[in-house]
Short mmCIF file of C-alpha atoms in Angstrom, two decimals:
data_model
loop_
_atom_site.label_atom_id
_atom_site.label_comp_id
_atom_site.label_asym_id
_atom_site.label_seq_id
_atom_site.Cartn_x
_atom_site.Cartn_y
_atom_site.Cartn_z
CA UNK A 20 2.58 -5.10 20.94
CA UNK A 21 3.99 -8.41 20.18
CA UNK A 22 6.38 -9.84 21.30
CA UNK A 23 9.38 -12.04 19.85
CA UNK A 24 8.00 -15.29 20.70
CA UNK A 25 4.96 -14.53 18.91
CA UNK A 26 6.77 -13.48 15.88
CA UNK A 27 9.29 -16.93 15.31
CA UNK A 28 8.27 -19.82 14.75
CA UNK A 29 10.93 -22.70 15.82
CA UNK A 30 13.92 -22.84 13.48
CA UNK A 31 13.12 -24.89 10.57
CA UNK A 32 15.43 -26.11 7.92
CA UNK A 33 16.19 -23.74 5.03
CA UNK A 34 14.17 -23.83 1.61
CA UNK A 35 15.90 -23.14 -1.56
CA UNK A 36 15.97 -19.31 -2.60
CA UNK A 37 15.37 -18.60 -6.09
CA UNK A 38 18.05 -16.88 -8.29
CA UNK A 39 18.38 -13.62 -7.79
CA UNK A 40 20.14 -10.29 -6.77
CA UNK A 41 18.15 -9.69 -3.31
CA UNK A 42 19.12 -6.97 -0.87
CA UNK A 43 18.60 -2.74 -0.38
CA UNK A 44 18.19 -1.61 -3.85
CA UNK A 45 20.48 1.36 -3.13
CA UNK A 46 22.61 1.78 -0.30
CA UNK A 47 20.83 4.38 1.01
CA UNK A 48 18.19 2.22 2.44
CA UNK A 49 19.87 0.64 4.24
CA UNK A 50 19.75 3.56 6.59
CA UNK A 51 15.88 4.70 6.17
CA UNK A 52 12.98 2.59 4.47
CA UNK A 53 12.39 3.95 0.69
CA UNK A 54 8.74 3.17 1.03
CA UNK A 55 6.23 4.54 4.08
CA UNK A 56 2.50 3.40 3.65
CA UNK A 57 0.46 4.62 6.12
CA UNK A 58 -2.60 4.03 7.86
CA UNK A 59 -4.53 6.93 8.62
CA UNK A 60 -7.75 4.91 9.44
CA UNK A 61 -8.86 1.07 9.42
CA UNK A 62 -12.42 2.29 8.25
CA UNK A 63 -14.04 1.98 4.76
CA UNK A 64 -17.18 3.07 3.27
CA UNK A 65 -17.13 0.36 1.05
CA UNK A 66 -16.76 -4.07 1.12
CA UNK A 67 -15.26 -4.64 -1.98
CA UNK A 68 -15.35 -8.20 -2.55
CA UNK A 69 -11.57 -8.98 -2.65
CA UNK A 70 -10.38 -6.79 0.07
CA UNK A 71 -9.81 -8.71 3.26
CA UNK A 72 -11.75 -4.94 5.52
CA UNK A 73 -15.48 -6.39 5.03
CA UNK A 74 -13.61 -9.69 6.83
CA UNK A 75 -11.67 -7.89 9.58
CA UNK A 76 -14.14 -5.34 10.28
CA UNK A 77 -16.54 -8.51 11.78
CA UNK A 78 -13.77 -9.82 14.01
CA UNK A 79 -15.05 -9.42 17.78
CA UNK A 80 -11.59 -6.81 18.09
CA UNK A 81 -12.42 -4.55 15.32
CA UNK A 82 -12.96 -1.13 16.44
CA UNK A 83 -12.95 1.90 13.73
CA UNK A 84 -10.26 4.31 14.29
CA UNK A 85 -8.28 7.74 13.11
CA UNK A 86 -4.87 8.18 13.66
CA UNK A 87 -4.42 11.42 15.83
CA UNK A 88 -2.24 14.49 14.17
CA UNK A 89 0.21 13.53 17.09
CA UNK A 90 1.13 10.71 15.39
CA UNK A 91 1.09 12.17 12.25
CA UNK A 92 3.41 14.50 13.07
CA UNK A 93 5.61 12.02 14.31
CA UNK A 94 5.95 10.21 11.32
CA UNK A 95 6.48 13.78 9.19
CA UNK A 96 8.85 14.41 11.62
CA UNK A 97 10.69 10.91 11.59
CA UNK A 98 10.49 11.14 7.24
CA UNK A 99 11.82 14.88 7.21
CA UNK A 100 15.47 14.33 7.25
CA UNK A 101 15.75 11.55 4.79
CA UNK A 102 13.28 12.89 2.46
CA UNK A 103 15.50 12.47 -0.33
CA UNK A 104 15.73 8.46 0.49
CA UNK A 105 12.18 8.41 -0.56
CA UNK A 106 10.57 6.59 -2.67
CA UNK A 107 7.07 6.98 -2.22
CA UNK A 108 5.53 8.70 1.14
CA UNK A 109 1.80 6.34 0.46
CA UNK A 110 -1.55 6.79 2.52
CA UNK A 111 -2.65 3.83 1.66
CA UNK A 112 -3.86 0.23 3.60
CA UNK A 113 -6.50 -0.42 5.70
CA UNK A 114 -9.43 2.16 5.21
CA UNK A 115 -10.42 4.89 3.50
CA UNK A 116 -7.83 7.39 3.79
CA UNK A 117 -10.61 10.19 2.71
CA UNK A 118 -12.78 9.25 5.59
CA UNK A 119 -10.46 10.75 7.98
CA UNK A 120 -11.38 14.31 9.15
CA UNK A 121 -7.74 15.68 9.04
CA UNK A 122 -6.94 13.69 6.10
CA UNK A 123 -5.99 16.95 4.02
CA UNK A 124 -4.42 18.80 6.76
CA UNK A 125 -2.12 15.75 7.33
CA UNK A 126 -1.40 16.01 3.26
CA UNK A 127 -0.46 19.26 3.55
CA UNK A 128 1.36 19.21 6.65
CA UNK A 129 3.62 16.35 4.69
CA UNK A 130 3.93 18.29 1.70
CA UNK A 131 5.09 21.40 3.70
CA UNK A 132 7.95 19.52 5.31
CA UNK A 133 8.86 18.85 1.90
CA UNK A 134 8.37 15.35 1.49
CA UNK A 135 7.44 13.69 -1.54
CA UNK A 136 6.80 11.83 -3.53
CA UNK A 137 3.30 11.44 -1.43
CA UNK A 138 0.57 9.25 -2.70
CA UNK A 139 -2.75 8.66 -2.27
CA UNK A 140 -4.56 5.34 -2.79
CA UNK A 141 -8.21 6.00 -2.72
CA UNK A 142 -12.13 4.30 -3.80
CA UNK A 143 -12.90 8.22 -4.93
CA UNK A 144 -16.17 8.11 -3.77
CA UNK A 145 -15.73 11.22 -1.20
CA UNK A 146 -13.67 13.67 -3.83
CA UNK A 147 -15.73 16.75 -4.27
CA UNK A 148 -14.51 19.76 -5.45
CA UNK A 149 -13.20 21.41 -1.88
CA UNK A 150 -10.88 18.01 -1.89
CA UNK A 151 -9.50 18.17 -4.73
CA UNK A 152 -8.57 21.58 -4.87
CA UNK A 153 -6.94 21.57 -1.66
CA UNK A 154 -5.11 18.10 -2.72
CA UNK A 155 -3.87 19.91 -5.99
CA UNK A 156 -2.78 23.04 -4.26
CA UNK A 157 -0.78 21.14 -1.55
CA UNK A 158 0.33 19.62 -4.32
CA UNK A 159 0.46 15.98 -3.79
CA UNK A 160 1.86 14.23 -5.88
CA UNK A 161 -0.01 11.00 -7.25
CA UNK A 162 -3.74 10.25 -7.01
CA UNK A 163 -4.59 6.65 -7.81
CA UNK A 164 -8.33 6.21 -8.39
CA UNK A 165 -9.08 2.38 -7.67
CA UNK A 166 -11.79 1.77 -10.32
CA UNK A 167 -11.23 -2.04 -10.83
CA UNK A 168 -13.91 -2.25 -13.76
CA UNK A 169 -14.70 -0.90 -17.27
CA UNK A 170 -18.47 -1.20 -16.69
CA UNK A 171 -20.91 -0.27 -14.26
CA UNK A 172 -22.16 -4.16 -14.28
CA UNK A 173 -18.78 -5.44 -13.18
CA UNK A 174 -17.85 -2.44 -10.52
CA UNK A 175 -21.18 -3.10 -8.93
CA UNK A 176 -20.14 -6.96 -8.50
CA UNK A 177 -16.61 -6.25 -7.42
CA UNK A 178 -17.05 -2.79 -5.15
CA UNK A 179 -19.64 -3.42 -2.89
CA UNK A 180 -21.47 -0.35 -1.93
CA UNK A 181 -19.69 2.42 -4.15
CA UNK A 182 -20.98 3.94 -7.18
CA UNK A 183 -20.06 4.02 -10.33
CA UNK A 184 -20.95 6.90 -12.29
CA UNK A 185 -19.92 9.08 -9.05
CA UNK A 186 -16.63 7.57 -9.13
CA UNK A 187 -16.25 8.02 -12.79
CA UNK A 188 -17.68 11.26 -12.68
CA UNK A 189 -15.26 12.23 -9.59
CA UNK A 190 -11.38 11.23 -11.82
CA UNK A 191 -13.19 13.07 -14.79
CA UNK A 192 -13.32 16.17 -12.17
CA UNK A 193 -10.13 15.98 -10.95
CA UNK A 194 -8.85 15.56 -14.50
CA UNK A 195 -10.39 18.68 -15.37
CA UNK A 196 -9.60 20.97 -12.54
CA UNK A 197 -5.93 19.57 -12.17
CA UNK A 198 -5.36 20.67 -15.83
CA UNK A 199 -7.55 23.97 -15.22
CA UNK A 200 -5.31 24.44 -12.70
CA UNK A 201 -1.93 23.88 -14.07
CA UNK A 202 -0.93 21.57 -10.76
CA UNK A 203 1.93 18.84 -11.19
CA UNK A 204 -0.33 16.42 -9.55
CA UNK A 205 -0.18 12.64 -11.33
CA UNK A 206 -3.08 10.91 -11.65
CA UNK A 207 -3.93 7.33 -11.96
CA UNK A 208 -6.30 4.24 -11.69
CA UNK A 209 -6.36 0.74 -11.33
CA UNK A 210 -7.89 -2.30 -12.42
CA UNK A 211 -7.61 -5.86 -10.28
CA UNK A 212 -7.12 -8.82 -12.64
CA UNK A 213 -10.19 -10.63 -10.80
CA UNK A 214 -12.88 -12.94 -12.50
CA UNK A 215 -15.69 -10.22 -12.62
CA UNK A 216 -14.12 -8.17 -14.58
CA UNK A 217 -11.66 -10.18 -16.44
CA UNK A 218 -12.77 -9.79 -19.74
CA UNK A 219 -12.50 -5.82 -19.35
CA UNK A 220 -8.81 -5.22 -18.39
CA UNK A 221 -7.49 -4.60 -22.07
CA UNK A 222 -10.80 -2.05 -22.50
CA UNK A 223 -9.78 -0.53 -19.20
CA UNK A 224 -6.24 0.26 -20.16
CA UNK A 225 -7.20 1.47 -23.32
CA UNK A 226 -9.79 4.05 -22.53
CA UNK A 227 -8.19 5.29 -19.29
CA UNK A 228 -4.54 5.58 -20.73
CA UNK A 229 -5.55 7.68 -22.91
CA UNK A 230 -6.90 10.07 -19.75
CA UNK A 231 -4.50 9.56 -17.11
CA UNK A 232 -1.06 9.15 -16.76
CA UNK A 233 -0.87 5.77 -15.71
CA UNK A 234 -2.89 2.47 -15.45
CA UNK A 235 -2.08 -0.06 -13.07
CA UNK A 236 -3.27 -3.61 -13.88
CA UNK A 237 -3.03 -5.48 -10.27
CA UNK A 238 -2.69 -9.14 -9.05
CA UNK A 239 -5.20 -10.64 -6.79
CA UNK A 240 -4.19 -11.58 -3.39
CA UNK A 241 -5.73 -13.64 -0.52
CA UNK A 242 -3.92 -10.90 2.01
CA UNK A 243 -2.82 -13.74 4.10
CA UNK A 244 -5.36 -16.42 3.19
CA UNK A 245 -8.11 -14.07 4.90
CA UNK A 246 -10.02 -13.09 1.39
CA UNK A 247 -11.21 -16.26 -0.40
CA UNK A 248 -9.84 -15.88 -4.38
CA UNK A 249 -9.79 -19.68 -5.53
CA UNK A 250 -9.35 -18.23 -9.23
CA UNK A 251 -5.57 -16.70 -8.16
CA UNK A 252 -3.11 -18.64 -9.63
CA UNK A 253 0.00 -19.81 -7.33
CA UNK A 254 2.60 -22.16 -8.33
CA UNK A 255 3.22 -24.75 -5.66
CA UNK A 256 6.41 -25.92 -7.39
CA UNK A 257 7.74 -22.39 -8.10
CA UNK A 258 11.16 -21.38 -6.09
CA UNK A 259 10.61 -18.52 -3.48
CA UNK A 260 12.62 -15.69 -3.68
CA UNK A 261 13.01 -13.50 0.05
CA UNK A 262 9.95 -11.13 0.67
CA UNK A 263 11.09 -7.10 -0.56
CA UNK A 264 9.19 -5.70 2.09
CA UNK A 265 12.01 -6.08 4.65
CA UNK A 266 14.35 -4.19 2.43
CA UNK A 267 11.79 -1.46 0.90
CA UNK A 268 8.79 -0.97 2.96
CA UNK A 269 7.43 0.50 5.93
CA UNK A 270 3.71 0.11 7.39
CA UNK A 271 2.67 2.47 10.25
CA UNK A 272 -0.93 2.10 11.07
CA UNK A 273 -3.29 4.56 12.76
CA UNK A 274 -1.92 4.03 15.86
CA UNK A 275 1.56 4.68 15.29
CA UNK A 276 2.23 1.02 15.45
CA UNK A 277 4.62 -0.77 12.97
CA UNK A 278 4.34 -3.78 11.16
CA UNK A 279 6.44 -5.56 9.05
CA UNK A 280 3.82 -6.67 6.53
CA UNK A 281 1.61 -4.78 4.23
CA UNK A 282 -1.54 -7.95 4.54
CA UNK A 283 -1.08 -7.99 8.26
CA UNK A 284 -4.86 -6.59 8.72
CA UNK A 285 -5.14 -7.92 12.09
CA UNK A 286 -1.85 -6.62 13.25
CA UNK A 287 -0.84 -9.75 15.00
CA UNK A 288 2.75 -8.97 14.32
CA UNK A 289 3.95 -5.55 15.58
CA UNK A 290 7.52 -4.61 15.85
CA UNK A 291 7.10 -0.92 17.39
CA UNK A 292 5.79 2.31 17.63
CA UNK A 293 6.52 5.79 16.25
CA UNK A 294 5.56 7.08 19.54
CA UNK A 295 8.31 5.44 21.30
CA UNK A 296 10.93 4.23 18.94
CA UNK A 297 11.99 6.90 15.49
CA UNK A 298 10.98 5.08 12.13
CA UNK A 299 14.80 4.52 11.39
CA UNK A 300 15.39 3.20 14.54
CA UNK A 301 12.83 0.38 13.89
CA UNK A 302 14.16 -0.23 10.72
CA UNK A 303 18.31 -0.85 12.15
CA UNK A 304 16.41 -2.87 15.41
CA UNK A 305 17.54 -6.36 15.84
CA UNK A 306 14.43 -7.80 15.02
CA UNK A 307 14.08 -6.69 11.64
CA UNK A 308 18.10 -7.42 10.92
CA UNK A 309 16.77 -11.07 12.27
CA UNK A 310 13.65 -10.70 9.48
CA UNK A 311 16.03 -10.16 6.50
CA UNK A 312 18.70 -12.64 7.80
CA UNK A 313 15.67 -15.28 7.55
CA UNK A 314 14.45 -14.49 4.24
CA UNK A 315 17.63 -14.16 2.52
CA UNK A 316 18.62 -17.43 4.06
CA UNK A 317 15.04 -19.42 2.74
CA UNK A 318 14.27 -19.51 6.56
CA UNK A 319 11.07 -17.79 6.14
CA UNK A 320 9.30 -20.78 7.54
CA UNK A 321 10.89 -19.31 10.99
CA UNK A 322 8.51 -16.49 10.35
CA UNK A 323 4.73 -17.45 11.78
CA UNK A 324 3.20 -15.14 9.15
CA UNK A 325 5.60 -15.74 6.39
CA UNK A 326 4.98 -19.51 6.97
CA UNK A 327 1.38 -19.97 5.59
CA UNK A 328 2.20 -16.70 2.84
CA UNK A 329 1.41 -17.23 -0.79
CA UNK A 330 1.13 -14.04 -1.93
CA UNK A 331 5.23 -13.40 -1.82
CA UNK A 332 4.29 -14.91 -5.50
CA UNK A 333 2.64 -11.78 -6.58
CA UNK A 334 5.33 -9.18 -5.22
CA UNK A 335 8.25 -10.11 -7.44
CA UNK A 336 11.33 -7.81 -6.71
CA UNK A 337 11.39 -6.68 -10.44
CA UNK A 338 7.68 -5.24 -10.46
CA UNK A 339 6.43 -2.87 -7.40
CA UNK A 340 4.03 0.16 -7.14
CA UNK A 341 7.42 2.18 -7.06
CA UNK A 342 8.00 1.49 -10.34
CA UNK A 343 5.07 3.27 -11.22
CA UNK A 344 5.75 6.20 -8.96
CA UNK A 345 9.06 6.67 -10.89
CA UNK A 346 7.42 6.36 -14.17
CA UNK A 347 4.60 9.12 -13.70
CA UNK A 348 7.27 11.42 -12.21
CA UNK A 349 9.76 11.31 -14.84
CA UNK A 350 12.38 9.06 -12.63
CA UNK A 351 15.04 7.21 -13.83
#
C-alpha cells in the first residue's frame, strides 16, 4: 500500500484551471462514488497494440491474478445500500474480465443484490453460448464488445492475438439470442480512433449502429506515458481543467485494493482496501478530500502521477462512458 509520501509531490505553485463548473455532479456523490470499475483480473488473452497489459505484463512484478469471491462480495456488499447513487457498476480495466472462472457468478451475485446499472467491457473472444445466456438471464445490463476495426486487415494490426471473424461472429450471437430471448440487456461496441484503422471509423459506426444500440468512438491514450501513441494529439498550450475521476470514479482491483486512477496499471498509488476500509469510507478519507482540494486548486503538479499526465486532455467533464450508459438505458 502506499503511502502519503509516495503519493505528493512537494507543493508547487498553482497552474491556471480552465473555465468551468467542476465538482460532484449531483449531491449525492458526494456521499458514495457514481462510478465503480472493477478489476476482476490483471490477465488478458490478448496484446492489443495500444493497451499499456502487453507492457505491464513484462515488468519483473507482474504476476497474473483473480480476485477471490471474498472480495467480491465485499464490494457487492459495500455498493448495496447506495445502489440508487449509481451510475454504472463496470468490470472493466486491467484484464480480461471473461477469463476469470467466477466471472458470471460474481455478475449474478451483483445483479441479485440489485445493483445496476452493471457493465461489462470485454475483447469477446471467450462468449459462447453458455455465457451469454447466463449473462442475459442475470440480466446485466450493458455488453460492450471492443471491436476497434471495420476489417479483418486492421483488427489483426491493432488486436494482437484475437480473431476476427470469432469476435464478429460472437456480438452477431449475442444479438440474436438476446432478442430470441426477449432480455433488456444493451449491447454495444467500440472503435479506438488509432492510425490503423483510421480510415474505417465512419464505416464502423455506420454498419454497427444499425445492429447495436450504441457505438462508442474512443480517444487514444498513452495510459500514463506507458503505451507509445506519437499520432495522439495533445495541446501543450491548452488550459487544464481538474481530473473527474476524483469526483465520479472508483477503481478496485483484484485485490481489493483502491486506486485513485483508472491508467494506474502498475498500482503505484493505492489509497486502500475494501478488505479493511468500506468503499464510502475511502471515498470521505482525508486523502482523497486532499486529491480534489489539489485539482480544483490547479495544484495537480502536487500529485506524482498527475504531474507527468496528458491524458486528463481526453477525459473532458462534458463527455464520459456514463453518458453512454444513460443513453442506452433510456436516462435522462
Amino acid at each position: 500500500m502506499s503511502d502519503r509520501d509516495s503519493v505528493f509531490a512537494e507543493p508547487s505553485q498553482a497552474e491556471p484551471v480552465a473555465p468551468g463548473d467542476y465538482g460532484y455532479v449531483k449531491p449525492e456523490h458526494a456521499e458514495f462514488p457514481p462510478i465503480l470499475v472493477i478489476a476482476v483480473t490483471n490477465v488478458c488473452n490478448m496484446a492489443c497494440i495500444h493497451c499499456a497489459h502487453p507492457i505491464i505484463k513484462k515488468d519483473s512484478g507482474y504476476r497474473g491474478t483473480f480476485m477471490k469471491p471474498e472480495v467480491h462480495r465485499a464490494i457487492v456488499e459495500q455498493t448495496r445500500d447506495f445502489k440508487d447513487k449509481l451510475w454504472m457498476f463496470r468490470y472493466a480495466a486491467d484484464g480480461e474480465s471473461m477469463l476469470h472462472p467466477n466471472f458470471l457468478d460474481f455478475v449474478e451475485e451483483t445483479k441479485a443484490s440489485g445493483i445496476g446499472p452493471v457493465d461489462l467491457t470485454t475483447n469477446g473472444m471467450t462468449l459462447d453460448d453458455e455465457s451469454i445466456h447466463r449473462l442475459l438471464r442475470a440480466p446485466i445490463d450493458v455488453i460492450d464488445i471492443s471491436l476497434d476495426a471495420h476489417s479483418r486487415e486492421s483488427y489483426e494490426k491493432v488486436r494482437i492475438r484475437g480473431n476476427f471473424d470469432t469476435v464478429v461472429a460472437n456480438l452477431e450471437r449475442l444479438i440474436e439470442l438476446r432478442d430470441q430471448l426477449n432480455s433488456p440487456t444493451k449491447i454495444m461496441t467500440s472503435i479506438i480512433r488509432q492510425k490503423e484503422a483510421l480510415t474505417e471509423v465512419q464505416a464502423f459506426e455506420e454498419f454497427w449502429g444499425q445492429r447495436v444500440d450504441e457505438v462508442i468512438v474512443r480517444g487514444l491514450n498513452s495510459d500514463l506515458g506507458i503505451v507509445d501513441v506519437s499520432e495522439t494529439y495533445f495541446d501543450d498550450d491548452l488550459e487544464r481543467w481538474p481530473c473527474h475521476q476524483f469526483w465520479k470514479r472508483v477503481t478496485v482491483n483484484h485485490d481489493g485494493d483502491v486506486r485513485f486512477c483508472v491508467e494506474d496499471w502498475r498500482n503505484t498509488e493505492l489509497i486502500g482496501n475494501v478488505l479493511e476500509t468500506t468503499i464510502q469510507e475511502i471515498w470521505h478519507s482525508p486523502i482523497y478530500e486532499q486529491l480534489r482540494e489539489l485539482h480544483a486548486s490547479g495544484r495537480w503538479n502536487d500529485i506524482r502521477m498527475c504531474s507527468k499526465c496528458q491524458d486528463w486532455q481526453h477525459m473532458r467533464w462534458d463527455h464520459g462512458f456514463e453518458k453512454a450508459i444513460n443513453r442506452v438505458m433510456g436516462v435522462e
